[in-house]
Coordinates of C-alpha atoms and ligand atoms in Angstrom, one line a residue:
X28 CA 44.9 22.0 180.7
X29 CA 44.9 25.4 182.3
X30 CA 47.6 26.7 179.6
X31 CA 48.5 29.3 177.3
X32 CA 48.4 30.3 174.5
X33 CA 44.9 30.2 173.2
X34 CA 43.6 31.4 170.1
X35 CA 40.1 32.4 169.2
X36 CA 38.8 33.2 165.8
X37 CA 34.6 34.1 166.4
X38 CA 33.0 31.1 167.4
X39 CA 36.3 28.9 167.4
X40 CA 38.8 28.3 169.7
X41 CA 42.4 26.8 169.2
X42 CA 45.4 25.9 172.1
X43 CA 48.2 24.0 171.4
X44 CA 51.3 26.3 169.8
X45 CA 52.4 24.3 166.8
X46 CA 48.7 23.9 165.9
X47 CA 48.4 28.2 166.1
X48 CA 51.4 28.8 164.2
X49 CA 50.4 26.5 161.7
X50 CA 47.1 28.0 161.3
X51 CA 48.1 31.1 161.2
X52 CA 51.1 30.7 158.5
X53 CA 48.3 28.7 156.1
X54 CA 45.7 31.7 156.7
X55 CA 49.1 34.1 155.3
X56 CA 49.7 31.5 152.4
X57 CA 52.2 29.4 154.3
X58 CA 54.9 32.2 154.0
X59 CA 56.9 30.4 157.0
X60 CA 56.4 27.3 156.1
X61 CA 59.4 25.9 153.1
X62 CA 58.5 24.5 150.7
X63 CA 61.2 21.8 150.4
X64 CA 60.0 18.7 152.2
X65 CA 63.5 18.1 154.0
X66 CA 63.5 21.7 155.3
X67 CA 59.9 21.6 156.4
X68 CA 60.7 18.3 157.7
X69 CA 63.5 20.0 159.9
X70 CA 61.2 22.3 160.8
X71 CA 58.9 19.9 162.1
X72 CA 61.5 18.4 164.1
X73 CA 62.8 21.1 165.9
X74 CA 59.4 22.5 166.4
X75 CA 58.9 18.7 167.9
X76 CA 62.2 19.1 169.7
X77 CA 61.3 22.2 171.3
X78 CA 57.8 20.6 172.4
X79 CA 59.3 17.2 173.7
X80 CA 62.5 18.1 175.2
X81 CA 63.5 21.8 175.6
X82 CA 60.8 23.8 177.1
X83 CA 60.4 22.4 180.2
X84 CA 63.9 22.1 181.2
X85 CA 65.3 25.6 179.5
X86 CA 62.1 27.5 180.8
X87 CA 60.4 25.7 183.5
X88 CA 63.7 24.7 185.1
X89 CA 66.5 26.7 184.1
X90 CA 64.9 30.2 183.4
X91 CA 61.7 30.3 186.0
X92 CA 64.3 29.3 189.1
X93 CA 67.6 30.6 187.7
X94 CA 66.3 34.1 186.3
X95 CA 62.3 34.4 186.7
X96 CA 61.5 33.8 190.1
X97 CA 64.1 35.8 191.8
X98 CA 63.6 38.7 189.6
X99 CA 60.0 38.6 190.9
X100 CA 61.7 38.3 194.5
X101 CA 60.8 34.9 195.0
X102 CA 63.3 32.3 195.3
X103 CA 64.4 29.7 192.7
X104 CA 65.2 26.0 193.5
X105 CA 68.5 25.1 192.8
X106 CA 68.1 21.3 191.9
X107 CA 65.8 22.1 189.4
X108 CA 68.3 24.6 187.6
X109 CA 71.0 21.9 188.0
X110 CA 68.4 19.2 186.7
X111 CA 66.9 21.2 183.9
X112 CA 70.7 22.3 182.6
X113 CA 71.9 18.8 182.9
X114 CA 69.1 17.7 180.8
X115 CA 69.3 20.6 178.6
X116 CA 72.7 20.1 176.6
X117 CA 71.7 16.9 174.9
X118 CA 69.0 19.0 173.7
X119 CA 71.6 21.7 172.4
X120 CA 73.5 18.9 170.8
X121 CA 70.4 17.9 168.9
X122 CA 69.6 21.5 167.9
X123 CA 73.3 22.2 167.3
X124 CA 73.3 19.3 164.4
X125 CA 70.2 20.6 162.6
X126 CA 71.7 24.1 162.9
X127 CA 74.8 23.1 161.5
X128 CA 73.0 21.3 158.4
X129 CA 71.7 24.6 157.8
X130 CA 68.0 23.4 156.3
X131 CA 66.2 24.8 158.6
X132 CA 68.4 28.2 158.5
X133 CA 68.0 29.8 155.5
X134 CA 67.5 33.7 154.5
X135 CA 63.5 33.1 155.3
X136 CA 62.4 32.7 159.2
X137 CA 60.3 29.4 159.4
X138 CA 57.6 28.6 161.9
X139 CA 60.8 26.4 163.5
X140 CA 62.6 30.0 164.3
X141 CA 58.8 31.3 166.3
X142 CA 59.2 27.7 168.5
X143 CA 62.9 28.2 169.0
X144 CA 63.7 32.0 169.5
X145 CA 61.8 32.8 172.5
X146 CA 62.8 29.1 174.9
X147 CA 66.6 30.5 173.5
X148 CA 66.0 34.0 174.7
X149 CA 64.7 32.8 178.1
X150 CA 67.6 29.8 178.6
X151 CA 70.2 32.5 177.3
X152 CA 69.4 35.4 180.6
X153 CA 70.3 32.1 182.6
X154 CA 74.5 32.8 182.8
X155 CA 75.2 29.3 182.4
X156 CA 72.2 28.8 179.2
X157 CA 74.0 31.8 177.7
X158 CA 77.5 29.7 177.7
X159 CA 76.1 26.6 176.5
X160 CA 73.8 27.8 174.1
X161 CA 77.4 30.1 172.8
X162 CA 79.2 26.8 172.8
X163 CA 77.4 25.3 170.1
X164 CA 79.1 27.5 166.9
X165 CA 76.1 26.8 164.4
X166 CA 73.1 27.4 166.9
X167 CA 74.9 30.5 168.3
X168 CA 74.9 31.6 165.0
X169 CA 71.1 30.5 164.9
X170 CA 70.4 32.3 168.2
X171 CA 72.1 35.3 166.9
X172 CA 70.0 35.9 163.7
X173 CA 66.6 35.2 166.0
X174 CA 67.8 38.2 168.4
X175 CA 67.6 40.7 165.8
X176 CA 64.4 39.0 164.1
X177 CA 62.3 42.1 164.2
X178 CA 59.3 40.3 165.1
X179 CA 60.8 38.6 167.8
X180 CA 63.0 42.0 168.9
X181 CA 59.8 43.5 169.2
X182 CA 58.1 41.4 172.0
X183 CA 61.0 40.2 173.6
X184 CA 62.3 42.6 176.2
X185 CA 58.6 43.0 177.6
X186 CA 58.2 39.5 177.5
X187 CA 61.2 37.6 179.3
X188 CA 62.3 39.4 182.9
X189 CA 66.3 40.0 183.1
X190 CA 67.9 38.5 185.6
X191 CA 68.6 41.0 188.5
X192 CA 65.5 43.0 187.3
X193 CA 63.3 43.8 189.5
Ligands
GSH7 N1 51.6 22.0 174.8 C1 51.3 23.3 175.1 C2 52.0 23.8 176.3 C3 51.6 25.2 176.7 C4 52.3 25.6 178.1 O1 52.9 24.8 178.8 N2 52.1 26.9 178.3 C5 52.7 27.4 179.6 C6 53.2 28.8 179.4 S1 54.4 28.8 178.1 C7 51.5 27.6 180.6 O2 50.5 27.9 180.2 N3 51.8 27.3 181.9 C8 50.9 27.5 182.9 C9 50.9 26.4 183.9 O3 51.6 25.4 183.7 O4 50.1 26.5 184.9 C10 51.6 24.2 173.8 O5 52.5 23.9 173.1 O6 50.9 25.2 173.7

């Protein structure tokens, strides 16, 4: 399909982002993985969530034509920012409920909080993603924690343009 990310180990060669993470939790002994089947169900779900119904329109809608694309000088289309926002808050609602249930919280990152964390970081530079996502109490709280994951804190700010950046 032309996408990223793609992993290769030797010989082999792996795409498809659930199916990475996954690998690479079970080759570290599953350490991000719960072991309570409702969590790991929750994690499955918002890893599915993310997949299904938030990536394309918190990142390829809101945050390439909102923030990426004009801080690379290029300009965004504003129908798709209104589109991808519009369709975004149901999806906030959703991840707002499991956030508030608190299973797929917990002290320990899962491989839900790696799906989640960086389509949050990249809606959030987006003014109006920032408000939504800090209208929802529980996932702001959710958001919050990923920001100072270390992991994620780490690769982050090189990753995801600011908006007015050049
Ligand atoms: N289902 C794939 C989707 C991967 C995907 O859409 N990757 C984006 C970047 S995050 C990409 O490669 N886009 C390039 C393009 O659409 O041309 C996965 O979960 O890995």
């Amino acid at each position: 399909m032309g996408r990223v990310p793609v992993l290769r180990c030797g010989e082999r060669v792996l795409y498809e982002t659930g199916a990475i993470t996954r690998h690479l939790d079970r080759r570290a002994g599953g350490t991000m993985t719960p072991a309570d089947p409702w969590a790991a169900a929750r994690m499955d779900q918002v890893i599915g969530i993310v997949d299904a119904y938030a990536y394309w329109p918190m990142v390829r809608q809101v945050y390439a034509h909102a923030v990426f694309r004009p801080a690379h000088g290029e300009a965004g289309d504003p129908e798709a920012v209104a589109a991808g926002l519009a369709a975004a808050g149901p999806v906030l609602d959703m991840l707002e409920e499991i956030a508030a249930e608190g299973a797929a919280l917990g002290a320990e990152r899962t491989l839900a909080c790696a799906h989640l964390a960086p389509v949050l970081a990249a809606f959030g530079t987006a003014p109006t993603g920032g408000a939504m996502i800090a209208a929802r109490p529980a996932l702001a709280r959710w958001a919050g924690g990923l920001r100072g994951w270390p992991a994620f804190a780490a690769t982050v700010d090189a990753a995801l343009p600011r908006r007015g950046s050049t």
